[in-house]
Coordinates of C-alpha atoms (C1' of nucleotides) in Angstrom, one line a residue:
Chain A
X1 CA 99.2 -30.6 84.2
X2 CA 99.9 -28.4 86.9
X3 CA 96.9 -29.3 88.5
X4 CA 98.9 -33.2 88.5
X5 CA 102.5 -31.4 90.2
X6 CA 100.3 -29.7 92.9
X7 CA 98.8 -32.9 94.1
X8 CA 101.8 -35.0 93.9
X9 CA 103.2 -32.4 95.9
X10 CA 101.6 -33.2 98.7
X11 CA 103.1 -36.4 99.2
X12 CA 106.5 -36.0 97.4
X13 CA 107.8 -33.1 95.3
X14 CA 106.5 -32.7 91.8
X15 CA 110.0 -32.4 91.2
X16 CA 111.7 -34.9 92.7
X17 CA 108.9 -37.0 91.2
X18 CA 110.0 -35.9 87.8
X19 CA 113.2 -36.7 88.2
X20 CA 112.9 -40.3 89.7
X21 CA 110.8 -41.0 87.8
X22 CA 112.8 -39.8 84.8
X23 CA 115.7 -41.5 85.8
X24 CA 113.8 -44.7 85.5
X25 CA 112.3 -44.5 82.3
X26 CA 116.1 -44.1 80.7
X27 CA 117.2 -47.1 82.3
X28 CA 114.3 -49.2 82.6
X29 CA 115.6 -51.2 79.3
X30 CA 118.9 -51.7 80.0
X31 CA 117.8 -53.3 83.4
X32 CA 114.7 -55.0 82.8
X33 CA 113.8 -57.7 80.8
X34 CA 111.7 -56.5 77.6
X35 CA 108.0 -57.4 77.6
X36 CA 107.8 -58.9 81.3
X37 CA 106.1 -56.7 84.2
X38 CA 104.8 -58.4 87.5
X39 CA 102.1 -57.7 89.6
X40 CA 101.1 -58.9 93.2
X41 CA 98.3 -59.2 95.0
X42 CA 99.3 -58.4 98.6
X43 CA 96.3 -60.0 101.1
X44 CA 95.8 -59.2 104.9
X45 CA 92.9 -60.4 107.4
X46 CA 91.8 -57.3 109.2
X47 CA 88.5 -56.5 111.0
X48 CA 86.9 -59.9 109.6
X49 CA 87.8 -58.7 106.8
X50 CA 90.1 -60.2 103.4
X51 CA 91.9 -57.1 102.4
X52 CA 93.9 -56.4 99.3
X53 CA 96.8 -53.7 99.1
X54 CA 96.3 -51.3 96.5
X55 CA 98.5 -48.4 95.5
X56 CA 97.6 -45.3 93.4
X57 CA 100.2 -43.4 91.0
X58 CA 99.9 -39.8 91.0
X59 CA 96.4 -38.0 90.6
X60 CA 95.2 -41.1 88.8
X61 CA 91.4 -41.7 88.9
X62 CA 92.5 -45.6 89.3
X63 CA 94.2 -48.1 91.6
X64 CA 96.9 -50.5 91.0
X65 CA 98.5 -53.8 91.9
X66 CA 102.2 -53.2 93.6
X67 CA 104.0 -54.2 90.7
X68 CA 107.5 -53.9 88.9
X69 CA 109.3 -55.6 86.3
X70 CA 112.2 -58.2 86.1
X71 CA 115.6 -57.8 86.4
X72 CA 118.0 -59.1 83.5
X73 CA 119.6 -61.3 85.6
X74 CA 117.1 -62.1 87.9
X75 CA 114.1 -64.7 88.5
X76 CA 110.5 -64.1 88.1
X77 CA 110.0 -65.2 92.0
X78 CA 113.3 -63.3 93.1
X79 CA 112.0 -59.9 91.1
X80 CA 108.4 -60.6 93.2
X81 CA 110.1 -60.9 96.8
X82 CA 112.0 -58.1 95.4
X83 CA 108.5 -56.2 95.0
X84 CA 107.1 -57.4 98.0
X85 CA 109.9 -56.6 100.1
X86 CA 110.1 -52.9 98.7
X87 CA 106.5 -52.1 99.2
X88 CA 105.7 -53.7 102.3
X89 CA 109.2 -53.8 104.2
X90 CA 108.6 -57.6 104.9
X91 CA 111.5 -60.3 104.7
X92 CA 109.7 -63.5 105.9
X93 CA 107.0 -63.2 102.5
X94 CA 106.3 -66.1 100.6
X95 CA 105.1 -65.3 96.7
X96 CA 103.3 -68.0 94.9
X97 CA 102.8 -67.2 91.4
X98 CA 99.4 -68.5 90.3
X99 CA 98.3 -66.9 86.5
X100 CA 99.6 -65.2 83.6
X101 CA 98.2 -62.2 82.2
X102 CA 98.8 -62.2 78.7
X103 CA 95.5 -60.7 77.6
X104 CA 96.0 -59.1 74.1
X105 CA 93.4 -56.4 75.5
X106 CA 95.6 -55.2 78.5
X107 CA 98.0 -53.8 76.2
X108 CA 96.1 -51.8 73.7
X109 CA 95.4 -48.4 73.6
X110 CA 99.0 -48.3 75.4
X111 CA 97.7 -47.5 78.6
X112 CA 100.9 -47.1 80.2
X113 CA 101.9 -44.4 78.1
X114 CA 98.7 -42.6 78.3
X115 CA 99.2 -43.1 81.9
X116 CA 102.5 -41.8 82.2
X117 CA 101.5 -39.1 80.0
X118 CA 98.8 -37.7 82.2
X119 CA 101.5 -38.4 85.2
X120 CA 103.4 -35.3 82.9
X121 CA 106.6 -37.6 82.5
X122 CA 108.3 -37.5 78.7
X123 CA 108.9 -40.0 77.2
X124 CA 110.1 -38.8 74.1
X125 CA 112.5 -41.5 72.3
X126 CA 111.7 -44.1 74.5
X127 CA 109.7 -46.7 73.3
X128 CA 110.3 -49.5 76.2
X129 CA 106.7 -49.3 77.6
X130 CA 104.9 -48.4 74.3
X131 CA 105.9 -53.1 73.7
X132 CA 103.3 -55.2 74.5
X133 CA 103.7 -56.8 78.2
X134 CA 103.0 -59.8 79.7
X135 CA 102.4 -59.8 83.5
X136 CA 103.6 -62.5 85.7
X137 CA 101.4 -62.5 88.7
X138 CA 102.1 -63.6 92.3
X139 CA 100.1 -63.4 95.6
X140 CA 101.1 -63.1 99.6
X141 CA 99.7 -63.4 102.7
X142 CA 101.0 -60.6 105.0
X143 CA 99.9 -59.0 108.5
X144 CA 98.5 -55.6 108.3
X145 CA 100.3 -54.6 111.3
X146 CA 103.9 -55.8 110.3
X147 CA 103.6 -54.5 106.7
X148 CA 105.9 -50.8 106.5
X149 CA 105.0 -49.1 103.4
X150 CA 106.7 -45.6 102.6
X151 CA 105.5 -43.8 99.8
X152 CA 108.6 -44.2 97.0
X153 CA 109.0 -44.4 93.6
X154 CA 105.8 -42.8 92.1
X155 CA 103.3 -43.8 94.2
X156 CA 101.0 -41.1 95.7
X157 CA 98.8 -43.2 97.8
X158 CA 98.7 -46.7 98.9
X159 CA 95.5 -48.1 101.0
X160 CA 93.9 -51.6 101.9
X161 CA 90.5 -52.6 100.4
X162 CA 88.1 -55.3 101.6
X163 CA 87.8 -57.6 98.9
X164 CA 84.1 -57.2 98.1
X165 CA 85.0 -53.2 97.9
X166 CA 87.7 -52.8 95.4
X167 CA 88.1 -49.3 93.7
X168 CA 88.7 -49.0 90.1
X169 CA 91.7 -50.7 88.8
X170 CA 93.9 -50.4 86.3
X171 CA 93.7 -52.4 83.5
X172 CA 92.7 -56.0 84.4
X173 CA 93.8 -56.0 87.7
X174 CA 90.3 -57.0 89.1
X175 CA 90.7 -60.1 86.8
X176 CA 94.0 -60.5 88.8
X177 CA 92.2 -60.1 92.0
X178 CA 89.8 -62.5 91.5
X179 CA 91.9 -65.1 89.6
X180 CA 94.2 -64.9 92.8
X181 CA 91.1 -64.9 95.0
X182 CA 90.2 -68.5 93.3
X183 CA 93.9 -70.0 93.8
X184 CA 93.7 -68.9 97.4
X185 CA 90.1 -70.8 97.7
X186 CA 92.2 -74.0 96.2
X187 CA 95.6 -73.1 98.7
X188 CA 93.5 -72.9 101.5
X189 CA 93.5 -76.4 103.1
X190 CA 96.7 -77.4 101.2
X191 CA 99.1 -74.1 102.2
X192 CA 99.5 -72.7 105.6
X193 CA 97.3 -69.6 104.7
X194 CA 95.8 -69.0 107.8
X195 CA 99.3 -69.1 109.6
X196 CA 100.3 -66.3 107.5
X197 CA 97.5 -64.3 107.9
X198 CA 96.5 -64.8 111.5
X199 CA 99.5 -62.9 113.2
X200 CA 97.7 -62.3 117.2
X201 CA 96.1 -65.3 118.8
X202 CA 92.8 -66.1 117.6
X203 CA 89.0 -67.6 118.5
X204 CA 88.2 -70.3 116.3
X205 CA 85.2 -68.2 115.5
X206 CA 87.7 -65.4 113.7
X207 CA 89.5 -68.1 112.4
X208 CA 86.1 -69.7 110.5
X209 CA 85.4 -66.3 109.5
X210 CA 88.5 -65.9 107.5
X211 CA 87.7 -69.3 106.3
X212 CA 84.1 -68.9 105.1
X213 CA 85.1 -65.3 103.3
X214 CA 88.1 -67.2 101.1
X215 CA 85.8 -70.1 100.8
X216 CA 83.0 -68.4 99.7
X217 CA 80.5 -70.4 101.7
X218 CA 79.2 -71.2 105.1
X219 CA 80.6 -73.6 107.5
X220 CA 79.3 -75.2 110.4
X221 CA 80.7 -74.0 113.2
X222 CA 81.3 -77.7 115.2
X223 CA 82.3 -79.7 112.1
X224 CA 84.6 -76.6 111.6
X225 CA 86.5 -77.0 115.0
X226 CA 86.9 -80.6 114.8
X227 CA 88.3 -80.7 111.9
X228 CA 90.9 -77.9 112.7
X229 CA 91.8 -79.2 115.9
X230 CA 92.0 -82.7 114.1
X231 CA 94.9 -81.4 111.9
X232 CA 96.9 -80.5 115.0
X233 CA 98.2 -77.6 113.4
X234 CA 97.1 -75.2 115.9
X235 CA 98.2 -74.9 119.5
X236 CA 95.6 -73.9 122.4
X237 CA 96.5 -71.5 124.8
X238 CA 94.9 -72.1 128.2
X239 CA 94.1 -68.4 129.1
X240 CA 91.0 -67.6 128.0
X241 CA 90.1 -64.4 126.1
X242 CA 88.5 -61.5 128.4
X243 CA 85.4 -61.2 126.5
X244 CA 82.5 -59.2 127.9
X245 CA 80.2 -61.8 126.0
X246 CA 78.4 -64.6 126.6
X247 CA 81.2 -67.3 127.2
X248 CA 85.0 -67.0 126.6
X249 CA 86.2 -68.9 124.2
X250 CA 90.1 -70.3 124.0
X251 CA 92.3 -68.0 122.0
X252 CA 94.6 -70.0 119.6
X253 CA 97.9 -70.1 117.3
X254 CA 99.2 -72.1 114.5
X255 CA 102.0 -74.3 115.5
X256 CA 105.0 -73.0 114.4
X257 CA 107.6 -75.6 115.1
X258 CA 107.0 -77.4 111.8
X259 CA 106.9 -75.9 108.6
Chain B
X1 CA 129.8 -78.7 58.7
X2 CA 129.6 -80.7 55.7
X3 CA 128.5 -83.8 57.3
X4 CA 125.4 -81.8 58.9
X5 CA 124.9 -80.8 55.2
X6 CA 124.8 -84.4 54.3
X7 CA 122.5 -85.6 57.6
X8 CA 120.0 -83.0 57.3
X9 CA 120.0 -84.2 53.4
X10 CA 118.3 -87.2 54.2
X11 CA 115.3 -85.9 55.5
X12 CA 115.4 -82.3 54.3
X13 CA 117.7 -80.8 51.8
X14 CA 120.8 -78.9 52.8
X15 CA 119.4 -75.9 50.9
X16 CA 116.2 -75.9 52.1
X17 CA 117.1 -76.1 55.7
X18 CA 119.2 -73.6 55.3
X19 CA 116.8 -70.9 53.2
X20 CA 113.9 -71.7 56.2
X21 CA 116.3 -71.2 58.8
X22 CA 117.8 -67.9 57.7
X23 CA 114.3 -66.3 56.8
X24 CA 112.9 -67.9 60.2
X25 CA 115.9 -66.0 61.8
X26 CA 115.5 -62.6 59.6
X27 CA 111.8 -62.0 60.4
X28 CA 112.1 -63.6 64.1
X29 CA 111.9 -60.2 66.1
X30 CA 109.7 -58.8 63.9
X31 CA 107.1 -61.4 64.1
X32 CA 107.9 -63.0 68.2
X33 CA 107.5 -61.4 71.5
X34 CA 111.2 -61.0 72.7
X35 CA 112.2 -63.2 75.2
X36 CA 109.5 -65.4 75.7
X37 CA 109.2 -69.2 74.2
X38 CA 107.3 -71.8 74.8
X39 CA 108.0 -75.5 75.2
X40 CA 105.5 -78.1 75.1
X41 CA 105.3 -81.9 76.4
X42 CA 103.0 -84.1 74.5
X43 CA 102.0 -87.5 76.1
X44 CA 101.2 -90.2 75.1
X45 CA 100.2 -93.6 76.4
X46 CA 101.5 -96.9 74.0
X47 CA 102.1 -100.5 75.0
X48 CA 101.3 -99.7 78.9
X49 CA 104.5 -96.8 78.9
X50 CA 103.7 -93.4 79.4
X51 CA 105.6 -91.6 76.4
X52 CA 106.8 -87.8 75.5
X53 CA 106.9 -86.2 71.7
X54 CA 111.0 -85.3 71.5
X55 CA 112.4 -83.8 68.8
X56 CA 116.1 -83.3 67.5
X57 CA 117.9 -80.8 65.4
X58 CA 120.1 -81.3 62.6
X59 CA 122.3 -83.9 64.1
X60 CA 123.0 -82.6 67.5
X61 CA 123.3 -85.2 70.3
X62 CA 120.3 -84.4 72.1
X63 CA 116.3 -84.3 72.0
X64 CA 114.3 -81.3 72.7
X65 CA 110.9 -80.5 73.6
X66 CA 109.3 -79.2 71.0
X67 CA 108.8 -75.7 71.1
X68 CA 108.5 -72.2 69.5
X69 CA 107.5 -68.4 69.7
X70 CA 104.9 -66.1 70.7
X71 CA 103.6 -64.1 67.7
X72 CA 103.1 -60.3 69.0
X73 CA 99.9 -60.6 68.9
X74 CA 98.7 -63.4 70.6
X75 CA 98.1 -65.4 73.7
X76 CA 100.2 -67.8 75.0
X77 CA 97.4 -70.4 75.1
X78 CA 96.8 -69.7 71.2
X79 CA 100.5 -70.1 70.7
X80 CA 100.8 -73.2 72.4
X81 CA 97.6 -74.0 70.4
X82 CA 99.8 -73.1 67.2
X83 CA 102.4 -75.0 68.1
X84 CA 100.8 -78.2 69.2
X85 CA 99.0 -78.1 66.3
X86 CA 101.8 -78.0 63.6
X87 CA 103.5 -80.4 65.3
X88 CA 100.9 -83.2 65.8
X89 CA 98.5 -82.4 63.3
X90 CA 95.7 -82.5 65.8
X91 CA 93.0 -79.8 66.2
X92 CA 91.7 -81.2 69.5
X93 CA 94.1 -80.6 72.1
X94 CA 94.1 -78.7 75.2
X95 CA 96.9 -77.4 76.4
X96 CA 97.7 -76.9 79.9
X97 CA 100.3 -74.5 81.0
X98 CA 102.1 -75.7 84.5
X99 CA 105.4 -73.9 84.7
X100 CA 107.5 -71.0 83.8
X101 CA 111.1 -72.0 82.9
X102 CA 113.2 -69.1 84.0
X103 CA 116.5 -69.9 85.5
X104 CA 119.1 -68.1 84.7
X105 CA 121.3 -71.5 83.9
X106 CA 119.2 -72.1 81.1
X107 CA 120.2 -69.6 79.0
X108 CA 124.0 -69.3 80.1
X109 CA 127.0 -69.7 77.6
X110 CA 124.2 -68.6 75.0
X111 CA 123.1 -72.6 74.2
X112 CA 120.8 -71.4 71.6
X113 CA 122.8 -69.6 70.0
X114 CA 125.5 -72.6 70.1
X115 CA 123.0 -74.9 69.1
X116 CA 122.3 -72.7 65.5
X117 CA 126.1 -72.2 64.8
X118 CA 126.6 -75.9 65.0
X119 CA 123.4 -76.0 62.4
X120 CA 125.6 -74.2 60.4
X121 CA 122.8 -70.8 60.7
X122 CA 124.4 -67.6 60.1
X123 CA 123.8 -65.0 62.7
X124 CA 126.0 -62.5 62.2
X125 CA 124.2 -59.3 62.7
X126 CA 121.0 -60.8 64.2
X127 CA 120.9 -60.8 68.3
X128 CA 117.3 -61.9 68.6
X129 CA 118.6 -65.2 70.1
X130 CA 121.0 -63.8 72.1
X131 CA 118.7 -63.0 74.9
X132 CA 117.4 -64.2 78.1
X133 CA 114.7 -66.3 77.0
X134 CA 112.0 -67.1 79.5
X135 CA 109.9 -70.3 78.4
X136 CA 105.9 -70.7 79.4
X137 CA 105.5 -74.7 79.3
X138 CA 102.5 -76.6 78.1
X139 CA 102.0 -80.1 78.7
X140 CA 98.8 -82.0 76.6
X141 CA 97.3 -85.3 76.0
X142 CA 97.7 -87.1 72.9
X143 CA 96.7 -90.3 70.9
X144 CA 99.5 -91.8 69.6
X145 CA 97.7 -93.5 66.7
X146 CA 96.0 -90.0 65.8
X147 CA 99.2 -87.6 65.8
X148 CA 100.4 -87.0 62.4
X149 CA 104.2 -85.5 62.4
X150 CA 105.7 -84.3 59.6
X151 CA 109.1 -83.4 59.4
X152 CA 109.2 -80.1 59.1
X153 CA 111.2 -76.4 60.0
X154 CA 114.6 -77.7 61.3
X155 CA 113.8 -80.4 62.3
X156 CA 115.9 -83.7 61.4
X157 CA 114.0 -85.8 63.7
X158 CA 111.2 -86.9 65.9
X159 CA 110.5 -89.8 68.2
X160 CA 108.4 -90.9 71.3
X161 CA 110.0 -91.9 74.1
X162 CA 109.0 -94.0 77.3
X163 CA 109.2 -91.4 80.1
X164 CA 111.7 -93.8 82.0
X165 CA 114.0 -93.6 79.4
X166 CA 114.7 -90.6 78.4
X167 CA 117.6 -89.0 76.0
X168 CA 120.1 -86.4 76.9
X169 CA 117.7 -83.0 76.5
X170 CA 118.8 -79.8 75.4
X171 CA 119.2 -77.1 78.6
X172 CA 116.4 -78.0 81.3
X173 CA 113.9 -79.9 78.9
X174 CA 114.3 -82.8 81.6
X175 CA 113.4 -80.7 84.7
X176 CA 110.5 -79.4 82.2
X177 CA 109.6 -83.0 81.5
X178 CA 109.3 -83.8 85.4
X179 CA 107.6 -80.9 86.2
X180 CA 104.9 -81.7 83.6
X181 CA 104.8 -85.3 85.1
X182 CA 104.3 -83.6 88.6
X183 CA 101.2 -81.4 87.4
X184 CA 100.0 -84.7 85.4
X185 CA 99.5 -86.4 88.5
X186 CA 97.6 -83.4 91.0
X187 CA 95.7 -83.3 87.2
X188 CA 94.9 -87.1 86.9
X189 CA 92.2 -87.2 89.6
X190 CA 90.8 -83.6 88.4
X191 CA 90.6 -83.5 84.5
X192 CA 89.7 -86.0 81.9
X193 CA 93.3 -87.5 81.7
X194 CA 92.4 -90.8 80.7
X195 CA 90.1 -89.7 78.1
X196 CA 92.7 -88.1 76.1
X197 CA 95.2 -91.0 76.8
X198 CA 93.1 -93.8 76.0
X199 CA 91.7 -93.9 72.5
X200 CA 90.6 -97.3 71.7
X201 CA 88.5 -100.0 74.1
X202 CA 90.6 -100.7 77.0
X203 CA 90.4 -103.0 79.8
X204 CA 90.2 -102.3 83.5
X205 CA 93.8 -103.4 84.0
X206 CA 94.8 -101.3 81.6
X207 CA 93.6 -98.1 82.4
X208 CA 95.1 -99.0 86.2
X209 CA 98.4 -99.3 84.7
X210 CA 98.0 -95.9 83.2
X211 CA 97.0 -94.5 86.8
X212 CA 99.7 -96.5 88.7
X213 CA 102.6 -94.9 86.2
X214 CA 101.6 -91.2 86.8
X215 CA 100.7 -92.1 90.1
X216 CA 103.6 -93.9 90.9
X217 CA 102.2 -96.3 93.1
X218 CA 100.6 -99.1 93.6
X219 CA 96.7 -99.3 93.9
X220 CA 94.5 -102.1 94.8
X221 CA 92.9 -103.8 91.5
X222 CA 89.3 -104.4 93.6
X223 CA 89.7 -100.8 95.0
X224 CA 90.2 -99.3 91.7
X225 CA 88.3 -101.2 89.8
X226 CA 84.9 -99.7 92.3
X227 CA 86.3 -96.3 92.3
X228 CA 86.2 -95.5 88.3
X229 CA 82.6 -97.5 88.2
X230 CA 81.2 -95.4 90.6
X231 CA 82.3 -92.6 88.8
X232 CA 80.3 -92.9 86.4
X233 CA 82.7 -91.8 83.4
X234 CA 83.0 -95.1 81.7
X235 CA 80.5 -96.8 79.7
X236 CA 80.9 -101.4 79.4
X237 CA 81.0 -102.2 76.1
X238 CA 79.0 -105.4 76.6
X239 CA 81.4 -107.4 74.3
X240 CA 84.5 -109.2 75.9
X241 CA 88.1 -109.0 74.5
X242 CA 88.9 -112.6 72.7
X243 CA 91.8 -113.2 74.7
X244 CA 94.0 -116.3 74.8
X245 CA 94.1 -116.1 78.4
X246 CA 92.4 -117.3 81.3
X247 CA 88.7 -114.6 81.6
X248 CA 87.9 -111.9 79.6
X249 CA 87.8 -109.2 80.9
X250 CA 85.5 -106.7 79.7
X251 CA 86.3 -103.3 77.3
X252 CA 85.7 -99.9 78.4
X253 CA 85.6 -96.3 77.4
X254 CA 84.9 -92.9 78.2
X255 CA 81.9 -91.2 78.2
X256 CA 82.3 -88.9 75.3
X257 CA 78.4 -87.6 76.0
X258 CA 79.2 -85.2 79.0
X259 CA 82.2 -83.1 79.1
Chain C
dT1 C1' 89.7 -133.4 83.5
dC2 C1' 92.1 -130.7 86.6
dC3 C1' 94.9 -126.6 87.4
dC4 C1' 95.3 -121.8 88.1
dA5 C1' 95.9 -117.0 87.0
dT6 C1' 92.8 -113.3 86.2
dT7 C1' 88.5 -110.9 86.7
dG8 C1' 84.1 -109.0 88.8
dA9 C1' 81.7 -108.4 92.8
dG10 C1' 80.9 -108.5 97.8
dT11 C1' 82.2 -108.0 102.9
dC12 C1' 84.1 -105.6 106.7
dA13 C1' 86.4 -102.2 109.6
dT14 C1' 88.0 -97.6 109.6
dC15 C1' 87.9 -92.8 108.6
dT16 C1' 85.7 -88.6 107.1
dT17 C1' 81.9 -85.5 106.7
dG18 C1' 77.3 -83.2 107.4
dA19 C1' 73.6 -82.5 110.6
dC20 C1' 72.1 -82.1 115.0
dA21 C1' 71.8 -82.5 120.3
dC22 C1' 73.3 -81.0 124.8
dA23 C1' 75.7 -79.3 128.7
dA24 C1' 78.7 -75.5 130.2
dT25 C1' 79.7 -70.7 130.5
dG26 C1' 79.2 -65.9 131.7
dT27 C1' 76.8 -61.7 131.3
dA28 C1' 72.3 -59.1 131.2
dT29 C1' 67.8 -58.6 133.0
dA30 C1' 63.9 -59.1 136.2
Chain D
dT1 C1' 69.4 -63.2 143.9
dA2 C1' 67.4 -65.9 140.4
dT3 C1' 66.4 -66.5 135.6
dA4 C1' 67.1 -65.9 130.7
dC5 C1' 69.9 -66.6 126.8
dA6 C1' 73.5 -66.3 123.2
dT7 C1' 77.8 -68.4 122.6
dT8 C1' 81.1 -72.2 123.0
dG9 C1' 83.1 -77.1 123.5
dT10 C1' 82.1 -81.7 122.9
dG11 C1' 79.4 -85.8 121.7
dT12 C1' 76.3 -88.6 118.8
dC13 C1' 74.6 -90.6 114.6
dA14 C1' 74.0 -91.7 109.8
dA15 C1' 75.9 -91.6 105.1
dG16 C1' 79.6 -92.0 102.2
dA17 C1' 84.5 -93.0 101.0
dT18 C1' 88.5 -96.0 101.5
dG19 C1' 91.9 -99.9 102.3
dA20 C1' 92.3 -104.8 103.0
dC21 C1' 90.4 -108.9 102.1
dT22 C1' 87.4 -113.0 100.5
dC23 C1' 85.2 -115.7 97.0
dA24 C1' 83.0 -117.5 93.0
dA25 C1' 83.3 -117.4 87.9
dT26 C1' 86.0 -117.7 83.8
dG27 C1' 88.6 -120.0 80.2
dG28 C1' 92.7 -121.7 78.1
dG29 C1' 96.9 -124.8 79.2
dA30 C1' 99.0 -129.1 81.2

DNA sequence: TCCCATTGAGTCATCTTGACACAATGTATA
DNA sequence: TATACATTGTGTCAAGATGACTCAATGGGA
């Protein structure tokens, strides 16, 4: 136990952890709807790489989905962008809510309250997280580079994964994962995924390589630029990248003016 | 308050209604997840209309979807399966969740609650219903000839309705209904739609008409006539339909070999 | 017997898609 | 300086899907 405060310490006092987190539990069913949590999958492209934001609680041997729960007077999608905003500072986030976890598994064994146990908080006389919860779950694309996280709240540590490298999670949050991984494959050529994802200009090569790791498959390479320039949703910009290779290719950008 | 007495009479006793009411309402939050429901829209296709299951209570003035709890321990899926099944009477149904119902509207000026006072229910003491509810919605297939309803719970009355002429619907049944019809028609190229719609031998115009109401569109006879051959879903029955008119066309049906 | 709406099948042009060819580019290497 | 070569942009071609249309066959009514 006092092995947990030390460690905690490092990133916010044991104490002042104790006592937000404290505060929480007491009010968490007077503001919260009973039963309801949500969890979101956060994505970035970085390095060639899908990445998935994953936060740990404590001294926890496990990661976890940002998550939160719903407000009494408050949507499902409102308490996500509330979520989303909190953890990764973004305004201009777009949640799409794509499964239900509802799992009579996730619940037993009341792995919350063993988990906030082991975090040393007391729950004594509250029984709000020993209920059975359903998770409403949501997924966003984000950039890496605009997302702002500060460690609040409980979190101890929060860190990007590739998605073929995920950590130990909580629960089923690689179910999550991978349930969000398959609505993203259907999204991809109906949504604007790679506009969200893509923040600097891009070679049509990186943006095939984002394409072929959501889509799970190869694509050719000149089938794959005409049919992306054919959708005229990307705009070329003359300059040509400054590559050291073979032959520079033209950098590109997704059109914003429509939406 | 007597003349609900005398309504309900006519299909259900006073006193009956009454006793299953109050013990539904008594055992309610010991047996249901709080705040969740779950609303279901049940197709049909009859005389060329697409229809929808509605149900009404007692003798209030509008129809409602027809609906119910989750028990604590179960899925959502297995309570929609539940549900559907002790309203239809069928065993073969597939549910298919499309939409969360969470507004806040909906549960404004406690309708529910409203609703059960008009149905002369006692609540005094009981706050179960007083809730936000959040509903999980379910939309499945249906044959008509096969769905075997018996008036049951507190229920006065049930009746299928042609989905372009719909009732007044309790709270946002109606936005439910719509979004159902949406999902029904990204689902009616994907999933076995027709299969579960069309029960007897139909002909090719037929099963158009079906396609063209939840497509909302017009589509070429020739054109769709080639498209669902070359599927290869539908077997001929060699046999032509004794019709009065001019040719007769030939009968169809599904597959049932490969699913 | 002729009329005519309906049905089943075929034709044709267009568009999309997968597979592949080829020239242009820009640096490394001989 | 000349050549090699991986990468990139574009073009070609065949196969398949799709929308618009034609046409012969059907079968009861006028």
């Amino acid at each position: 136990m006092k092995k947990t405060k030390a460690k905690l310490s490092k990133n916010n006092s044991g104490r002042k952890f104790e006592n937000t987190i404290t505060a929480f539990i007491k009010n968490a069913e007077n503001i919260y709807l009973p039963g309801i949590s949500i969890d979101t999958v956060i994505f970035s492209f970085h390095d060639g790489k899908l990445r998935v934001l994953l936060i740990r609680y404590g001294d926890m041997p496990f990661y976890n989905l940002p998550g939160g729960y719903v407000e009494k007077e408050e949507t499902l999608e409102d308490a996500a962008l509330r979520i989303l905003r909190r953890r990764t500072g973004l305004n201009a986030i777009f949640p799409e809510q794509f499964y239900i976890a509802d799992s009579l598994e996730r619940t037993r064994n009341n792995a919350v309250v063993r988990m906030m146990t082991k975090l040393n908080v007391d729950l004594t006389g509250n029984h709000w997280f020993e209920q059975r919860f359903i998770s409403v779950c949501f997924y966003a694309l984000t950039d890496e580079a605009k997302v702002r996280i500060t460690i609040q709240d409980f979190i101890s540590e929060f860190k990007w994964f590739d998605i073929g490298q995920l950590p130990d999670l909580f629960l089923d949050h690689k179910l999550i994962v991978e349930k969000a991984l398959s609505r993203l494959r259907v999204d991809l050529y109906q949504r604007p995924v790679g506009l969200n994802l893509m923040n600097k200009p891009f070679t049509m090569g990186e943006l095939q390589q984002l394409y072929e790791i959501i889509d799970q498959r190869k694509l050719d390479r000149t089938n794959f630029q005409r049919k992306m320039l054919s959708m005229n949703i990307l705009e070329r910009l003359e300059k040509k990248q400054t590559g050291k290779a073979y032959k520079s290719p033209y950098l590109y950008r997704f059109k914003q003016s429509d939406n």
